[in-house]
Tab-separated table of C-alpha atoms in Angstrom:
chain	number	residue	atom	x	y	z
Y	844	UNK	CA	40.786	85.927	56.406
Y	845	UNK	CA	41.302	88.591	58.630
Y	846	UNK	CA	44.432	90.269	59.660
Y	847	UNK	CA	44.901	91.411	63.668
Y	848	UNK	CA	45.764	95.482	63.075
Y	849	UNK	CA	45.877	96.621	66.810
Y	850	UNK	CA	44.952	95.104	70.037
Y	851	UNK	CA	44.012	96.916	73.520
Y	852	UNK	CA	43.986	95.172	77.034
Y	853	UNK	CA	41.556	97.406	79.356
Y	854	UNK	CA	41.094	95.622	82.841
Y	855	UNK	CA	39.344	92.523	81.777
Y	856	UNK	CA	38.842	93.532	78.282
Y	857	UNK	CA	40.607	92.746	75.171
Y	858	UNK	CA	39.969	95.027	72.352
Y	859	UNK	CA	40.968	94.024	69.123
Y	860	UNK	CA	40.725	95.993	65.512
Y	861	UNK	CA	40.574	93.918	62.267
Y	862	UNK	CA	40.802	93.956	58.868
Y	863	UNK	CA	41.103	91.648	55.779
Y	864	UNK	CA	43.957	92.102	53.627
Y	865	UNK	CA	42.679	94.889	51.524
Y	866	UNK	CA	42.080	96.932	54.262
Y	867	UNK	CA	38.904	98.217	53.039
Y	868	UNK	CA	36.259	95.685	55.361
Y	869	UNK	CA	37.207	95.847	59.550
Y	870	UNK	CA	36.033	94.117	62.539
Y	871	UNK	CA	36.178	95.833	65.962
Y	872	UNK	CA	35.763	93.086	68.819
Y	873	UNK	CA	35.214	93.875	72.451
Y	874	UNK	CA	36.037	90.608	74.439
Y	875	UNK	CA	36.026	89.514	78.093
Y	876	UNK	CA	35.643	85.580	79.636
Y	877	UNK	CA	32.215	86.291	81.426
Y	878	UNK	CA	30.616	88.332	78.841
Y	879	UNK	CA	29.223	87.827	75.096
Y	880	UNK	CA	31.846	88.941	72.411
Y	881	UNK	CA	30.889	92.321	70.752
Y	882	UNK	CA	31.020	92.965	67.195
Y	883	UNK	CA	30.953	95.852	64.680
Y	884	UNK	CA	31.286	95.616	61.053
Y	885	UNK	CA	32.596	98.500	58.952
Y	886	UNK	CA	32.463	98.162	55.657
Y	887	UNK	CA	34.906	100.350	54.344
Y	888	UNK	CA	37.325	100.806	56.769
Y	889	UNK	CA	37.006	102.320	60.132
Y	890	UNK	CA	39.062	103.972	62.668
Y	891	UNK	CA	39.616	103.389	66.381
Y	892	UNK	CA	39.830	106.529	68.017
Y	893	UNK	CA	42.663	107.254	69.848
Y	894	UNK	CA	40.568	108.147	72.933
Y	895	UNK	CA	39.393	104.365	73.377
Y	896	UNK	CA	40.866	103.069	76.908
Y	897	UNK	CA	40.013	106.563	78.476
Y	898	UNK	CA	37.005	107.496	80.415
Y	899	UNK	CA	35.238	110.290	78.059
Y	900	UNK	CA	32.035	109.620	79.666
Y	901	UNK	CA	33.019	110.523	83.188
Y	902	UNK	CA	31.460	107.971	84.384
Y	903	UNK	CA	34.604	106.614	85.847
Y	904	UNK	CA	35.283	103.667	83.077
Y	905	UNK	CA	37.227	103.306	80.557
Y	906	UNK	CA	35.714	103.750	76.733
Y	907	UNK	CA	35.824	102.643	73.303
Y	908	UNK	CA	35.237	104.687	70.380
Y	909	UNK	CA	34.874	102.865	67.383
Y	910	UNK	CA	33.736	105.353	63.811
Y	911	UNK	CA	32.481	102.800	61.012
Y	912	UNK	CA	31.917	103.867	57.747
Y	913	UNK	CA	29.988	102.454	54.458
Y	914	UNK	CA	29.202	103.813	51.631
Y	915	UNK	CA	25.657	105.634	50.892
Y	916	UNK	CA	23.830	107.283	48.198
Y	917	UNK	CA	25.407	110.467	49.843
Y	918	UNK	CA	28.830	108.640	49.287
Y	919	UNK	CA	31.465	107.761	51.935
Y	920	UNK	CA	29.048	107.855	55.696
Y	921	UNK	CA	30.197	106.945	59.050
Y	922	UNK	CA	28.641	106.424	62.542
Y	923	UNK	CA	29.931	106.693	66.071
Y	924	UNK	CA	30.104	103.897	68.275
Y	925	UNK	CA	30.179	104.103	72.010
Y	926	UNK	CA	30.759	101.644	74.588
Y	927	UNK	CA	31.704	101.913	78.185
Y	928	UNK	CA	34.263	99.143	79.893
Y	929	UNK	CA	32.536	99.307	83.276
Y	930	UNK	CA	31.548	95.794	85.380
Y	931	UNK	CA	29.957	94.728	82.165
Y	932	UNK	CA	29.809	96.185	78.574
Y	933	UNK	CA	27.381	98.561	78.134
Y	934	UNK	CA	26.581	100.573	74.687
Y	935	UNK	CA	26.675	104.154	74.857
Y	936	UNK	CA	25.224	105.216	72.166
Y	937	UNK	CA	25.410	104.297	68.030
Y	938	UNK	CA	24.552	107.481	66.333
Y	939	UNK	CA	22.282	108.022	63.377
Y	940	UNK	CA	24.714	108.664	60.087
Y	941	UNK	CA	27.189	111.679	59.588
Y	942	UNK	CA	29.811	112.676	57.754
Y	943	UNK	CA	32.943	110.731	58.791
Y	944	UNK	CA	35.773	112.529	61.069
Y	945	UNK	CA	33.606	112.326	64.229
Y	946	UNK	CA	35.677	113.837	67.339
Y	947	UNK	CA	35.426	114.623	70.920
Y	948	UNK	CA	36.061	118.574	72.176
Y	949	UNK	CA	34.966	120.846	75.437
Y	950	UNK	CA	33.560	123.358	73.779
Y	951	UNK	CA	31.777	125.255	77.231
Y	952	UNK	CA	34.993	123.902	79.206
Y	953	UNK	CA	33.269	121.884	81.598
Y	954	UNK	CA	36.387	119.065	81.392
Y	955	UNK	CA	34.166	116.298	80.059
Y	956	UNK	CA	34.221	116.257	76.258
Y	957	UNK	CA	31.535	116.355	74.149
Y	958	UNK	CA	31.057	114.647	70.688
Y	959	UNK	CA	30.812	116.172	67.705
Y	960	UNK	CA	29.224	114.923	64.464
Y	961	UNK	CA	28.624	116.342	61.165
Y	962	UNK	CA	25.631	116.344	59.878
Y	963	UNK	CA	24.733	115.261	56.604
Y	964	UNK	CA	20.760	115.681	56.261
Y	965	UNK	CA	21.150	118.967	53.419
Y	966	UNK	CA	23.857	117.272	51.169
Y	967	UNK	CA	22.567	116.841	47.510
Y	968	UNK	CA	19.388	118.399	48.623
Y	969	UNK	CA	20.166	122.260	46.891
Y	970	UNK	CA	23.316	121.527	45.206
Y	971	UNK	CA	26.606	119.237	44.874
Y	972	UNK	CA	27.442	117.532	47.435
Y	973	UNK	CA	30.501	119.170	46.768
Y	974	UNK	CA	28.894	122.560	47.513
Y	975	UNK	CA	26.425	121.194	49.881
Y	976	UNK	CA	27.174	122.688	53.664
Y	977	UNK	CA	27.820	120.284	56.784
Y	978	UNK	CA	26.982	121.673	59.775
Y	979	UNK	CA	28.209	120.185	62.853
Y	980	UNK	CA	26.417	119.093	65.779
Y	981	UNK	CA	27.121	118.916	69.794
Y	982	UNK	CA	26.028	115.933	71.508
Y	983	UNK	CA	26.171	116.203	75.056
Y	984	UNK	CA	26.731	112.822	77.546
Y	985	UNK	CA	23.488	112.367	79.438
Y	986	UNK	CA	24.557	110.908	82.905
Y	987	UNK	CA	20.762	110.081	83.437
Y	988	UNK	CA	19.885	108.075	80.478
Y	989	UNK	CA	23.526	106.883	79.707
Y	990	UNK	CA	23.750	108.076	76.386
Y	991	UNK	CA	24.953	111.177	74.191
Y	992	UNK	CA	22.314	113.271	72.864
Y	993	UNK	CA	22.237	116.391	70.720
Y	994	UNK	CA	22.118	119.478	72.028
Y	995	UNK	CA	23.409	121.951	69.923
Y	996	UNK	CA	21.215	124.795	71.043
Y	997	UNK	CA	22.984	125.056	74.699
Y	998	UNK	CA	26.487	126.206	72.790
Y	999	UNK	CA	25.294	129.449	71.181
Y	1000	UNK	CA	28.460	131.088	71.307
Y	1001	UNK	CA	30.026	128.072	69.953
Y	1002	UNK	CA	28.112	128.531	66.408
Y	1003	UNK	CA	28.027	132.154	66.813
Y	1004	UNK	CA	31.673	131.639	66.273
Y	1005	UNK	CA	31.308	129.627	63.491
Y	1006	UNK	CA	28.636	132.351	61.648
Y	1007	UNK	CA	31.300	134.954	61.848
Y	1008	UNK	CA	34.021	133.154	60.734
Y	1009	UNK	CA	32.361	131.908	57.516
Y	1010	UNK	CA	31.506	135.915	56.811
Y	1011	UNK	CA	35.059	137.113	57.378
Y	1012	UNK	CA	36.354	134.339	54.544
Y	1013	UNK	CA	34.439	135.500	51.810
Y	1014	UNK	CA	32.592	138.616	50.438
Y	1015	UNK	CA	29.378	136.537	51.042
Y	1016	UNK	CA	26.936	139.267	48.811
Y	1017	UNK	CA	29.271	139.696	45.865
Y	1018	UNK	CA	29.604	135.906	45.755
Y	1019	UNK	CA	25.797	135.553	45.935
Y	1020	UNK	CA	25.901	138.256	42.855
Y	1021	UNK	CA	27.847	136.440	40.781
Y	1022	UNK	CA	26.561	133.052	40.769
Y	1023	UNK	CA	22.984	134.359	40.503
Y	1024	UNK	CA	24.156	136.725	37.483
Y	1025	UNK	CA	25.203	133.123	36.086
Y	1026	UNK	CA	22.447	131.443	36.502
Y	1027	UNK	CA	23.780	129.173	39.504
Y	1028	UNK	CA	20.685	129.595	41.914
Y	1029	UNK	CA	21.145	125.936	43.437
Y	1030	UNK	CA	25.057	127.673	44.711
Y	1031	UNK	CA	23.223	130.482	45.800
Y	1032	UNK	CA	21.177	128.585	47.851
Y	1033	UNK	CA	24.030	126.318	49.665
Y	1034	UNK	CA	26.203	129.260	50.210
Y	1035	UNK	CA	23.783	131.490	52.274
Y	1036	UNK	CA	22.167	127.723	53.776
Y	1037	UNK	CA	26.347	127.931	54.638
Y	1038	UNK	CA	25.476	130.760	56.771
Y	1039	UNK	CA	21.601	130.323	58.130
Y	1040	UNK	CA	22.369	126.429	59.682
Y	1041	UNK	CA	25.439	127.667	62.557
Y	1042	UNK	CA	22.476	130.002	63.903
Y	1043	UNK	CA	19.699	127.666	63.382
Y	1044	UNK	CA	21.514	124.449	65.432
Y	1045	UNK	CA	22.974	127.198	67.751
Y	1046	UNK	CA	19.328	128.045	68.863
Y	1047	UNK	CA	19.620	131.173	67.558
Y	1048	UNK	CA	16.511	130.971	65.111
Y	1049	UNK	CA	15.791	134.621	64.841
Y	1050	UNK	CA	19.027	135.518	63.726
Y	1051	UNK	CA	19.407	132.295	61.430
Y	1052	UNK	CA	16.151	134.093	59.429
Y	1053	UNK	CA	17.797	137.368	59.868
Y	1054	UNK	CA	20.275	136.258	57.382
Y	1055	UNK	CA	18.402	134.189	55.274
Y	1056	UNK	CA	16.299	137.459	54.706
Y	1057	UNK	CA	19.270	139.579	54.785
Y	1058	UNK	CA	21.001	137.356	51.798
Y	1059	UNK	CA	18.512	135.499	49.682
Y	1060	UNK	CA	15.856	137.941	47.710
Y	1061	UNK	CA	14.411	135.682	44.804
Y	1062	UNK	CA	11.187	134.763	44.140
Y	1063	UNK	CA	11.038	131.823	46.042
Y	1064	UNK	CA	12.459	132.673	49.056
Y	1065	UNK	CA	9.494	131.262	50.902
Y	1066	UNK	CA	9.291	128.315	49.624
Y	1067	UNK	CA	13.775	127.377	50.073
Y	1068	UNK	CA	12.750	128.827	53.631
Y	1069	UNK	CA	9.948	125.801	54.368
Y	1070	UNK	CA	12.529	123.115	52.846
Y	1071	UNK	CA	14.946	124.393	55.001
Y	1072	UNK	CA	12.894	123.799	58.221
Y	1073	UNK	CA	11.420	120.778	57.313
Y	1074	UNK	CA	14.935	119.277	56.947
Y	1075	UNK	CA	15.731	120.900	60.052
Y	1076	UNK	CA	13.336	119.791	61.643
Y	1077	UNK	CA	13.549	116.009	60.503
Y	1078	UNK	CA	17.007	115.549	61.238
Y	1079	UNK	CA	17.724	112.871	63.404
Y	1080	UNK	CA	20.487	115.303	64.993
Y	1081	UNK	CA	17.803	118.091	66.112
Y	1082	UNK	CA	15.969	116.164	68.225
């Protein structure tokens, strides 16, 4: 049995969000009378994103935004769902899994949003996924193919930003002392990974090296340097 929890009515559209009484599985249903229904699952929960009913796209129709989650053997993992309202209902895009808390910002200003995703390809892979670093990742619309796509290299500045704020919070050396002085190489390794992956998705590879040079000296620098790259490198978010 499942319980109607909101309800939208865009043009010939109705959107509707359920769940079943436990609020832990939801339904997300896209109707209209000349069209198949849509349907997306979420597993544990969802959200509808306030956005839905606006045109993020700029393509001049109305959108919904629809984040399901499920759980992983990285834990709690969401993915974006796109689709636009126009003539008939077309899906945007359905993006590979990220960390849940998905959003929309402008970050070069250009008045059409862009969505940003965390992504979750180094967690457990050094450390705890506790100390593991997300690093988040700009995908732009793409008028000509109709979808969103990353491209986290054209907004330097934006994770320039990003490398210099997570310097100014901490002493990063000291820190990097004192957890190899106790034997905690795996922290080590996600704290200055904390610092290399703003500069590496910002296309700023030389500098991303810079400070992996500048901040991890051990033995097998080399080899944490060819892991790193190969995850890089693999993600479905650096494509």
């Amino acid at each position: 049995i499942f319980n109607l929890q909101r309800e939208w009515f865009i043009g010939k559209y109705a959107v509707r969000y359920w769940s079943d009484p436990t609020l832990t599985y939801s339904v997300l249903t896209i109707e209209s009378a000349d069209q198949p229904r849509v349907q997306i699952d979420s597993f544990i929960g969802g959200t509808v994103s306030d956005l839905t009913g606006t045109d993020v796209t700029g393509e001049g129709n109305p959108d919904v935004i629809f984040e399901m989650s499920y759980g992983g053997a990285t834990g709690l993992s969401c993915s974006v769902h796109v689709y636009d309202l126009g003539p008939t209902i077309t899906k945007i895009i359905e993006t590979a899994t990220a960390a849940c808390g998905a959003r929309f910002a402008d970050p070069n200003y250009d008045g059409v949003p862009e969505l940003i995703v965390a992504d979750t390809t180094y967690k457990y892979q050094f450390c705890s996924g506790a100390e593991s670093p997300l690093v988040e990742v700009i995908m732009a619309y793409d008028r000509f193919g109709r979808t969103y796509r990353p491209q986290s290299a054209l907004y330097p500045s934006y994770y320039r930003a990003q490398a210099e704020a997570y310097l100014a919070q901490t002493d990063l050396s000291a820190q990097i002392v004192a957890l190899s002085e106790g034997g905690q190489i795996e922290s080590v390794k996600c704290r200055v990974l904390g610092l290399v992956l703003p500069y590496l998705y910002g296309g700023m590879r030389s500098e991303a090296w810079s400070a992996f040079n500048q901040y991890y000296r051990y033995p097998d620098a080399a080899s944490f340097r060819s892991q790193i790259e190969t995850l890089f490198n693999n993600s479905p978010f650096c494509k």
